[in-house]
Amino acid sequence: SAFGVVTSAVAPLVIHCVDVAGINPVAPYSGWATAATNIQDAITASVAGGVVLVTNGLYTSGGRSMDGTITNRVSVDKAILVQSVNGPNTAIIQGAWDSTATNGPGAVRCAWLTTNAILSGFTIQGGAARNTATLPYTSLDGGGVFGMVTNAVVCNCQILANFAFSLGGGAYKLTLSHCTLKGNYVVGSIASTGSGGGAEACNLKNCLVTSNVAGDNGGGVDNCNAINCAFTQNSCLLNGGAANAGSLVNCTVTANIASGYSSGYGAAVYGAKLTNCIVFGNFSRTSYPNTNYASCTLAYCCADPLSAGTGNVNVNPQILDDGIHLAATSPC
């Protein structure tokens, strides 16, 4: 260039379309007239950096196993964006429970994500992990969504009613942004931990975690880092009805239940680091006096009882019945 400007070619964005009601699927599914009828076919046709657009529908077919043991309805095995057109109320990825044993050999997980993959704008429901005790053990985890690393991202999704056998009923090892995790369950047994009813080993941002159950620790989440999240009505049989281990920043924790069997504790948050959080009005099935937190470090929190640490208070935060928002007169 005469002005010393260096230019280079920019690769065009490649889009692949998916429509469960499509009637003429033709690879590479580059328009709605030739859209794939299941999401996996479009992912297979894509390359790293591409986009798979999914229109309205219930997606119950297709899939791929990444470990030779369990099928994932959607395996995002490359760094692409899989995006619904109209959001989670209109596009549903449906897994499958085994008809005889929820986590049996007929179970189908909803989704699997590799590094830098993004899944956005779906309802992810009815998936299940396996209960096999043989390798690979990862088939036991993440009934709804399984991630290889936490830089795999699930955003603007509803993760509902999924089952895992060992870790992460709803989600395992992902970043979850603006998601709802509700009604997920992790079973647990003598051979597996059964922790993280909603999520295990995840980073959560701006999420609602509600009505999840763990057979061991962390009814809502286990070993997760949560920012700007609400935890309500989760439960577990051991410690951390809302959260076990990990960290919580700018979070509200209320109306969660921990049973504390075999440990003597029954706190909503156990063994975690809390900053600028509200932890109030949780329940326990044990005689342990502190139903809100145990073995935690707190700073700038509103929690009962008053905790040692900088900036903590013990006042009624006046949480509204939704378990998320505060009354206008709240001191917090």
mmCIF file of C-alpha atoms in Angstrom:
data_model
loop_
_atom_site.group_PDB
_atom_site.id
_atom_site.type_symbol
_atom_site.label_atom_id
_atom_site.label_comp_id
_atom_site.label_asym_id
_atom_site.label_seq_id
_atom_site.Cartn_x
_atom_site.Cartn_y
_atom_site.Cartn_z
ATOM 1 C CA SER A 1 0.000 0.000 0.000
ATOM 2 C CA ALA A 2 1.120 3.540 -0.761
ATOM 3 C CA PHE A 3 0.273 4.513 2.812
ATOM 4 C CA GLY A 4 2.141 1.623 4.422
ATOM 5 C CA VAL A 5 -1.029 -0.229 5.473
ATOM 6 C CA VAL A 6 -0.732 -3.994 5.512
ATOM 7 C CA THR A 7 -3.910 -5.856 4.622
ATOM 8 C CA SER A 8 -4.747 -9.534 4.860
ATOM 9 C CA ALA A 9 -7.633 -11.712 3.844
ATOM 10 C CA VAL A 10 -10.295 -12.362 6.489
ATOM 11 C CA ALA A 11 -11.883 -15.791 6.433
ATOM 12 C CA PRO A 12 -15.662 -15.564 5.936
ATOM 13 C CA LEU A 13 -17.888 -16.743 8.772
ATOM 14 C CA VAL A 14 -19.260 -20.165 7.877
ATOM 15 C CA ILE A 15 -22.794 -20.863 9.134
ATOM 16 C CA HIS A 16 -24.554 -24.236 9.234
ATOM 17 C CA CYS A 17 -28.316 -24.418 9.840
ATOM 18 C CA VAL A 18 -30.412 -26.928 11.789
ATOM 19 C CA ASP A 19 -34.181 -27.361 11.628
ATOM 20 C CA VAL A 20 -35.753 -30.472 13.149
ATOM 21 C CA ALA A 21 -38.697 -29.989 10.770
ATOM 22 C CA GLY A 22 -36.488 -29.696 7.696
ATOM 23 C CA ILE A 23 -37.367 -31.835 4.654
ATOM 24 C CA ASN A 24 -34.256 -31.577 2.466
ATOM 25 C CA PRO A 25 -31.065 -31.882 4.552
ATOM 26 C CA VAL A 26 -28.012 -31.467 2.347
ATOM 27 C CA ALA A 27 -24.484 -31.062 3.738
ATOM 28 C CA PRO A 28 -22.940 -28.641 4.561
ATOM 29 C CA TYR A 29 -26.411 -27.297 5.568
ATOM 30 C CA SER A 30 -25.524 -23.727 4.626
ATOM 31 C CA GLY A 31 -29.126 -22.441 4.420
ATOM 32 C CA TRP A 32 -32.559 -23.144 5.875
ATOM 33 C CA ALA A 33 -33.759 -24.862 2.688
ATOM 34 C CA THR A 34 -31.062 -27.512 3.154
ATOM 35 C CA ALA A 35 -30.817 -27.458 6.965
ATOM 36 C CA ALA A 36 -29.745 -30.512 8.936
ATOM 37 C CA THR A 37 -32.483 -32.139 10.969
ATOM 38 C CA ASN A 38 -30.270 -32.889 13.972
ATOM 39 C CA ILE A 39 -27.610 -30.748 15.599
ATOM 40 C CA GLN A 40 -24.804 -33.293 15.450
ATOM 41 C CA ASP A 41 -24.846 -33.481 11.651
ATOM 42 C CA ALA A 42 -24.289 -29.725 11.415
ATOM 43 C CA ILE A 43 -21.443 -29.863 13.949
ATOM 44 C CA THR A 44 -19.787 -32.611 11.915
ATOM 45 C CA ALA A 45 -19.997 -30.405 8.806
ATOM 46 C CA SER A 46 -18.471 -27.395 10.572
ATOM 47 C CA VAL A 47 -14.873 -26.357 11.163
ATOM 48 C CA ALA A 48 -13.262 -24.462 14.044
ATOM 49 C CA GLY A 49 -14.477 -20.880 14.204
ATOM 50 C CA GLY A 50 -17.792 -21.670 12.537
ATOM 51 C CA VAL A 51 -21.379 -21.217 13.735
ATOM 52 C CA VAL A 52 -24.214 -23.716 13.964
ATOM 53 C CA LEU A 53 -27.616 -21.986 14.072
ATOM 54 C CA VAL A 54 -30.511 -24.025 15.454
ATOM 55 C CA THR A 55 -34.128 -23.005 14.972
ATOM 56 C CA ASN A 56 -37.150 -23.889 17.119
ATOM 57 C CA GLY A 57 -37.855 -27.495 18.018
ATOM 58 C CA LEU A 58 -37.385 -30.488 20.287
ATOM 59 C CA TYR A 59 -34.130 -32.220 19.347
ATOM 60 C CA THR A 60 -34.274 -35.876 20.378
ATOM 61 C CA SER A 61 -32.200 -37.618 17.706
ATOM 62 C CA GLY A 62 -28.594 -37.728 16.595
ATOM 63 C CA GLY A 63 -25.520 -37.758 18.767
ATOM 64 C CA ARG A 64 -21.995 -39.023 19.183
ATOM 65 C CA SER A 65 -19.986 -40.811 21.859
ATOM 66 C CA MET A 66 -16.679 -39.205 22.778
ATOM 67 C CA ASP A 67 -15.462 -42.007 25.063
ATOM 68 C CA GLY A 68 -16.918 -45.161 23.525
ATOM 69 C CA THR A 69 -19.259 -45.610 26.488
ATOM 70 C CA ILE A 70 -21.982 -42.972 26.609
ATOM 71 C CA THR A 71 -23.715 -41.177 23.745
ATOM 72 C CA ASN A 72 -24.102 -37.404 23.906
ATOM 73 C CA ARG A 73 -27.089 -36.003 22.052
ATOM 74 C CA VAL A 74 -24.805 -33.131 21.019
ATOM 75 C CA SER A 75 -20.995 -33.432 21.017
ATOM 76 C CA VAL A 76 -19.422 -30.061 20.299
ATOM 77 C CA ASP A 77 -16.005 -31.499 19.495
ATOM 78 C CA LYS A 78 -14.454 -28.372 17.963
ATOM 79 C CA ALA A 79 -14.165 -24.695 18.884
ATOM 80 C CA ILE A 80 -17.433 -23.452 17.382
ATOM 81 C CA LEU A 81 -20.560 -21.620 18.506
ATOM 82 C CA VAL A 82 -23.783 -23.634 18.616
ATOM 83 C CA GLN A 83 -26.540 -21.042 18.988
ATOM 84 C CA SER A 84 -30.327 -21.235 19.044
ATOM 85 C CA VAL A 85 -32.180 -18.670 16.965
ATOM 86 C CA ASN A 86 -34.873 -17.734 19.476
ATOM 87 C CA GLY A 87 -33.594 -18.767 22.906
ATOM 88 C CA PRO A 88 -34.041 -21.552 25.449
ATOM 89 C CA ASN A 89 -37.830 -21.573 25.525
ATOM 90 C CA THR A 90 -37.969 -22.576 21.867
ATOM 91 C CA ALA A 91 -34.978 -24.900 21.304
ATOM 92 C CA ILE A 92 -34.652 -28.038 23.463
ATOM 93 C CA ILE A 93 -31.843 -30.577 23.558
ATOM 94 C CA GLN A 94 -33.367 -33.751 25.017
ATOM 95 C CA GLY A 95 -31.203 -36.518 26.475
ATOM 96 C CA ALA A 96 -32.546 -39.824 27.767
ATOM 97 C CA TRP A 97 -32.813 -41.740 31.011
ATOM 98 C CA ASP A 98 -32.474 -45.494 30.887
ATOM 99 C CA SER A 99 -35.965 -47.006 31.051
ATOM 100 C CA THR A 100 -35.014 -49.516 33.758
ATOM 101 C CA ALA A 101 -32.354 -47.603 35.736
ATOM 102 C CA THR A 102 -31.991 -43.857 35.237
ATOM 103 C CA ASN A 103 -28.214 -44.034 34.813
ATOM 104 C CA GLY A 104 -28.172 -47.417 33.095
ATOM 105 C CA PRO A 105 -26.707 -48.421 29.706
ATOM 106 C CA GLY A 106 -29.533 -46.719 27.809
ATOM 107 C CA ALA A 107 -28.747 -43.296 29.261
ATOM 108 C CA VAL A 108 -27.955 -40.451 26.848
ATOM 109 C CA ARG A 109 -26.213 -37.281 28.060
ATOM 110 C CA CYS A 110 -27.510 -34.039 26.552
ATOM 111 C CA ALA A 111 -24.256 -32.330 25.574
ATOM 112 C CA TRP A 112 -20.453 -32.629 25.605
ATOM 113 C CA LEU A 113 -18.140 -29.656 24.952
ATOM 114 C CA THR A 114 -14.464 -29.446 24.089
ATOM 115 C CA THR A 115 -12.127 -26.540 24.810
ATOM 116 C CA ASN A 116 -13.361 -23.127 23.566
ATOM 117 C CA ALA A 117 -16.702 -24.551 22.398
ATOM 118 C CA ILE A 118 -19.820 -22.464 23.146
ATOM 119 C CA LEU A 119 -23.410 -23.677 23.526
ATOM 120 C CA SER A 120 -25.908 -20.820 23.786
ATOM 121 C CA GLY A 121 -29.660 -20.393 24.136
ATOM 122 C CA PHE A 122 -31.044 -23.902 24.768
ATOM 123 C CA THR A 123 -33.088 -25.858 27.253
ATOM 124 C CA ILE A 124 -30.944 -28.870 28.165
ATOM 125 C CA GLN A 125 -33.151 -31.485 29.772
ATOM 126 C CA GLY A 126 -33.725 -35.125 30.588
ATOM 127 C CA GLY A 127 -30.135 -36.285 30.169
ATOM 128 C CA ALA A 128 -28.317 -38.877 32.231
ATOM 129 C CA ALA A 129 -24.798 -40.155 32.800
ATOM 130 C CA ARG A 130 -23.914 -43.839 33.186
ATOM 131 C CA ASN A 131 -23.535 -45.949 36.325
ATOM 132 C CA THR A 132 -20.833 -48.240 34.984
ATOM 133 C CA ALA A 133 -17.883 -48.807 37.318
ATOM 134 C CA THR A 134 -15.421 -49.368 34.470
ATOM 135 C CA LEU A 135 -13.255 -46.890 32.591
ATOM 136 C CA PRO A 136 -13.738 -44.190 31.495
ATOM 137 C CA TYR A 137 -15.111 -42.905 34.772
ATOM 138 C CA THR A 138 -16.080 -39.598 33.122
ATOM 139 C CA SER A 139 -19.154 -41.404 31.801
ATOM 140 C CA LEU A 140 -20.488 -41.171 35.384
ATOM 141 C CA ASP A 141 -20.438 -37.352 35.424
ATOM 142 C CA GLY A 142 -22.429 -34.459 33.986
ATOM 143 C CA GLY A 143 -25.891 -35.760 33.185
ATOM 144 C CA GLY A 144 -26.873 -32.541 31.429
ATOM 145 C CA VAL A 145 -23.631 -31.077 30.096
ATOM 146 C CA PHE A 146 -20.056 -32.359 30.326
ATOM 147 C CA GLY A 147 -17.044 -30.132 29.653
ATOM 148 C CA MET A 148 -13.454 -31.139 29.031
ATOM 149 C CA VAL A 149 -12.188 -27.869 30.539
ATOM 150 C CA THR A 150 -13.772 -24.810 32.141
ATOM 151 C CA ASN A 151 -13.123 -22.634 29.069
ATOM 152 C CA ALA A 152 -15.946 -24.522 27.408
ATOM 153 C CA VAL A 153 -18.944 -22.198 27.814
ATOM 154 C CA VAL A 154 -22.675 -22.735 28.256
ATOM 155 C CA CYS A 155 -24.613 -19.466 28.279
ATOM 156 C CA ASN A 156 -28.263 -18.391 28.419
ATOM 157 C CA CYS A 157 -29.409 -21.974 28.931
ATOM 158 C CA GLN A 158 -31.905 -23.770 31.156
ATOM 159 C CA ILE A 159 -30.391 -26.984 32.524
ATOM 160 C CA LEU A 160 -33.339 -28.976 33.834
ATOM 161 C CA ALA A 161 -34.006 -32.426 35.327
ATOM 162 C CA ASN A 162 -30.776 -34.204 34.440
ATOM 163 C CA PHE A 163 -29.188 -37.087 36.378
ATOM 164 C CA ALA A 164 -25.561 -38.049 37.043
ATOM 165 C CA PHE A 165 -24.278 -40.997 39.000
ATOM 166 C CA SER A 166 -21.090 -39.521 40.476
ATOM 167 C CA LEU A 167 -20.501 -35.775 39.920
ATOM 168 C CA GLY A 168 -22.497 -32.892 38.471
ATOM 169 C CA GLY A 169 -26.124 -33.795 37.933
ATOM 170 C CA GLY A 170 -26.678 -30.791 35.695
ATOM 171 C CA ALA A 171 -23.189 -29.748 34.602
ATOM 172 C CA TYR A 172 -19.554 -30.778 34.959
ATOM 173 C CA LYS A 173 -16.370 -28.723 34.421
ATOM 174 C CA LEU A 174 -17.716 -25.774 32.391
ATOM 175 C CA THR A 175 -18.216 -22.045 32.556
ATOM 176 C CA LEU A 176 -21.933 -21.361 33.010
ATOM 177 C CA SER A 177 -23.139 -17.837 32.268
ATOM 178 C CA HIS A 178 -26.715 -16.527 32.704
ATOM 179 C CA CYS A 179 -28.045 -20.060 33.172
ATOM 180 C CA THR A 180 -30.753 -21.656 35.300
ATOM 181 C CA LEU A 181 -29.917 -25.018 36.896
ATOM 182 C CA LYS A 182 -33.097 -26.577 38.254
ATOM 183 C CA GLY A 183 -34.238 -30.012 39.341
ATOM 184 C CA ASN A 184 -30.981 -31.828 38.606
ATOM 185 C CA TYR A 185 -29.873 -34.805 40.692
ATOM 186 C CA VAL A 186 -26.704 -36.723 41.408
ATOM 187 C CA VAL A 187 -27.174 -40.146 42.953
ATOM 188 C CA GLY A 188 -23.929 -41.338 44.516
ATOM 189 C CA SER A 189 -23.062 -44.751 45.906
ATOM 190 C CA ILE A 190 -20.369 -46.527 47.845
ATOM 191 C CA ALA A 191 -18.153 -46.367 44.746
ATOM 192 C CA SER A 192 -18.907 -42.784 43.696
ATOM 193 C CA THR A 193 -19.243 -39.504 45.540
ATOM 194 C CA GLY A 194 -22.621 -38.199 44.432
ATOM 195 C CA SER A 195 -21.687 -34.516 44.773
ATOM 196 C CA GLY A 196 -22.777 -31.390 42.922
ATOM 197 C CA GLY A 197 -26.494 -31.809 42.250
ATOM 198 C CA GLY A 198 -26.604 -28.752 40.003
ATOM 199 C CA ALA A 199 -22.946 -28.427 39.018
ATOM 200 C CA GLU A 200 -19.496 -29.819 39.766
ATOM 201 C CA ALA A 201 -16.121 -28.097 39.171
ATOM 202 C CA CYS A 202 -17.734 -25.232 37.229
ATOM 203 C CA ASN A 203 -17.403 -21.454 37.089
ATOM 204 C CA LEU A 204 -20.850 -19.855 37.397
ATOM 205 C CA LYS A 205 -21.699 -16.252 36.532
ATOM 206 C CA ASN A 206 -25.157 -14.689 36.923
ATOM 207 C CA CYS A 207 -26.872 -18.042 37.420
ATOM 208 C CA LEU A 208 -29.918 -19.276 39.342
ATOM 209 C CA VAL A 209 -29.321 -22.602 41.102
ATOM 210 C CA THR A 210 -32.547 -24.023 42.514
ATOM 211 C CA SER A 211 -34.189 -27.307 43.548
ATOM 212 C CA ASN A 212 -31.168 -29.503 42.832
ATOM 213 C CA VAL A 213 -30.309 -32.567 44.954
ATOM 214 C CA ALA A 214 -27.072 -34.404 45.804
ATOM 215 C CA GLY A 215 -26.746 -37.780 47.492
ATOM 216 C CA ASP A 216 -23.532 -36.583 49.134
ATOM 217 C CA ASN A 217 -22.148 -32.992 49.266
ATOM 218 C CA GLY A 218 -23.188 -29.822 47.482
ATOM 219 C CA GLY A 219 -26.868 -29.987 46.664
ATOM 220 C CA GLY A 220 -26.554 -26.911 44.472
ATOM 221 C CA VAL A 221 -22.868 -26.964 43.546
ATOM 222 C CA ASP A 222 -19.671 -28.702 44.600
ATOM 223 C CA ASN A 223 -16.125 -27.342 44.124
ATOM 224 C CA CYS A 224 -17.408 -24.441 42.017
ATOM 225 C CA ASN A 225 -16.645 -20.726 41.829
ATOM 226 C CA ALA A 226 -19.814 -18.635 41.663
ATOM 227 C CA ILE A 227 -20.205 -14.897 41.015
ATOM 228 C CA ASN A 228 -23.543 -13.006 41.126
ATOM 229 C CA CYS A 229 -25.584 -16.183 41.643
ATOM 230 C CA ALA A 230 -28.637 -17.143 43.696
ATOM 231 C CA PHE A 231 -28.956 -20.494 45.509
ATOM 232 C CA THR A 232 -32.359 -21.509 46.818
ATOM 233 C CA GLN A 233 -34.229 -24.722 47.699
ATOM 234 C CA ASN A 234 -31.310 -27.044 46.985
ATOM 235 C CA SER A 235 -30.621 -30.026 49.263
ATOM 236 C CA CYS A 236 -28.089 -32.744 50.033
ATOM 237 C CA LEU A 237 -27.606 -35.652 52.416
ATOM 238 C CA LEU A 238 -24.241 -34.506 53.783
ATOM 239 C CA ASN A 239 -22.723 -31.005 53.757
ATOM 240 C CA GLY A 240 -23.440 -27.884 51.729
ATOM 241 C CA GLY A 241 -27.109 -27.882 50.841
ATOM 242 C CA ALA A 242 -26.369 -24.970 48.510
ATOM 243 C CA ALA A 243 -22.592 -25.173 48.021
ATOM 244 C CA ASN A 244 -19.714 -27.335 49.176
ATOM 245 C CA ALA A 245 -16.121 -26.028 48.867
ATOM 246 C CA GLY A 246 -15.126 -23.507 46.186
ATOM 247 C CA SER A 247 -15.946 -19.806 46.417
ATOM 248 C CA LEU A 248 -18.987 -17.527 46.300
ATOM 249 C CA VAL A 249 -18.836 -13.816 45.455
ATOM 250 C CA ASN A 250 -21.903 -11.512 45.424
ATOM 251 C CA CYS A 251 -24.255 -14.468 45.968
ATOM 252 C CA THR A 252 -27.519 -14.997 47.859
ATOM 253 C CA VAL A 253 -28.049 -18.304 49.685
ATOM 254 C CA THR A 254 -31.424 -19.014 51.293
ATOM 255 C CA ALA A 255 -33.947 -21.826 51.913
ATOM 256 C CA ASN A 256 -31.469 -24.635 51.223
ATOM 257 C CA ILE A 257 -31.347 -27.862 53.266
ATOM 258 C CA ALA A 258 -28.435 -30.095 54.327
ATOM 259 C CA SER A 259 -28.923 -33.295 56.288
ATOM 260 C CA GLY A 260 -25.377 -33.660 57.567
ATOM 261 C CA TYR A 261 -25.578 -37.436 57.959
ATOM 262 C CA SER A 262 -22.371 -39.017 59.367
ATOM 263 C CA SER A 263 -20.620 -35.651 59.698
ATOM 264 C CA GLY A 264 -22.640 -33.784 62.289
ATOM 265 C CA TYR A 265 -22.846 -30.705 60.071
ATOM 266 C CA GLY A 266 -25.858 -29.575 58.134
ATOM 267 C CA ALA A 267 -24.921 -26.177 56.815
ATOM 268 C CA ALA A 268 -26.073 -24.616 53.543
ATOM 269 C CA VAL A 269 -22.495 -23.625 52.659
ATOM 270 C CA TYR A 270 -19.609 -25.803 53.808
ATOM 271 C CA GLY A 271 -15.870 -25.347 53.424
ATOM 272 C CA ALA A 272 -16.098 -22.380 51.043
ATOM 273 C CA LYS A 273 -14.751 -18.836 50.781
ATOM 274 C CA LEU A 274 -17.533 -16.213 50.733
ATOM 275 C CA THR A 275 -17.217 -12.536 49.803
ATOM 276 C CA ASN A 276 -20.067 -9.996 49.792
ATOM 277 C CA CYS A 277 -22.715 -12.712 50.150
ATOM 278 C CA ILE A 278 -26.022 -13.114 51.957
ATOM 279 C CA VAL A 279 -26.379 -16.476 53.745
ATOM 280 C CA PHE A 280 -29.609 -16.492 55.707
ATOM 281 C CA GLY A 281 -32.686 -18.619 56.389
ATOM 282 C CA ASN A 282 -31.342 -22.048 55.507
ATOM 283 C CA PHE A 283 -32.282 -25.333 57.196
ATOM 284 C CA SER A 284 -30.703 -28.481 58.595
ATOM 285 C CA ARG A 285 -31.899 -31.924 59.621
ATOM 286 C CA THR A 286 -29.219 -32.187 62.331
ATOM 287 C CA SER A 287 -28.762 -30.616 65.739
ATOM 288 C CA TYR A 288 -25.763 -28.610 64.500
ATOM 289 C CA PRO A 289 -26.652 -25.052 65.531
ATOM 290 C CA ASN A 290 -25.398 -23.208 62.438
ATOM 291 C CA THR A 291 -27.643 -24.039 59.511
ATOM 292 C CA ASN A 292 -26.175 -21.347 57.243
ATOM 293 C CA TYR A 293 -22.432 -21.994 57.035
ATOM 294 C CA ALA A 294 -19.662 -24.142 58.527
ATOM 295 C CA SER A 295 -15.873 -24.311 58.066
ATOM 296 C CA CYS A 296 -16.042 -21.218 55.830
ATOM 297 C CA THR A 297 -14.195 -17.905 55.643
ATOM 298 C CA LEU A 298 -16.410 -14.833 55.224
ATOM 299 C CA ALA A 299 -15.719 -11.201 54.327
ATOM 300 C CA TYR A 300 -18.279 -8.406 53.848
ATOM 301 C CA CYS A 301 -21.117 -10.911 54.262
ATOM 302 C CA CYS A 302 -24.525 -10.806 55.888
ATOM 303 C CA ALA A 303 -24.788 -14.163 57.620
ATOM 304 C CA ASP A 304 -26.190 -15.737 60.762
ATOM 305 C CA PRO A 305 -24.431 -16.164 63.130
ATOM 306 C CA LEU A 306 -22.061 -13.243 62.891
ATOM 307 C CA SER A 307 -18.743 -14.438 61.485
ATOM 308 C CA ALA A 308 -15.252 -13.285 62.296
ATOM 309 C CA GLY A 309 -13.640 -11.451 59.403
ATOM 310 C CA THR A 310 -13.703 -8.039 57.781
ATOM 311 C CA GLY A 311 -16.996 -6.241 57.216
ATOM 312 C CA ASN A 312 -19.404 -9.006 58.270
ATOM 313 C CA VAL A 313 -22.852 -8.286 59.730
ATOM 314 C CA ASN A 314 -25.700 -10.337 61.151
ATOM 315 C CA VAL A 315 -28.993 -8.643 60.288
ATOM 316 C CA ASN A 316 -32.151 -9.897 58.637
ATOM 317 C CA PRO A 317 -31.598 -9.169 54.922
ATOM 318 C CA GLN A 318 -35.352 -9.294 54.169
ATOM 319 C CA ILE A 319 -35.149 -11.702 51.247
ATOM 320 C CA LEU A 320 -38.367 -11.859 49.240
ATOM 321 C CA ASP A 321 -40.316 -15.102 48.772
ATOM 322 C CA ASP A 322 -38.585 -15.829 45.461
ATOM 323 C CA GLY A 323 -35.388 -16.474 47.411
ATOM 324 C CA ILE A 324 -33.439 -14.126 45.163
ATOM 325 C CA HIS A 325 -34.402 -10.484 45.554
ATOM 326 C CA LEU A 326 -34.403 -8.166 48.570
ATOM 327 C CA ALA A 327 -37.179 -5.977 49.942
ATOM 328 C CA ALA A 328 -36.777 -2.246 49.372
ATOM 329 C CA THR A 329 -36.261 -1.831 53.133
ATOM 330 C CA SER A 330 -33.452 -4.423 53.318
ATOM 331 C CA PRO A 331 -30.369 -3.250 55.266
ATOM 332 C CA CYS A 332 -28.287 -5.101 52.659
#
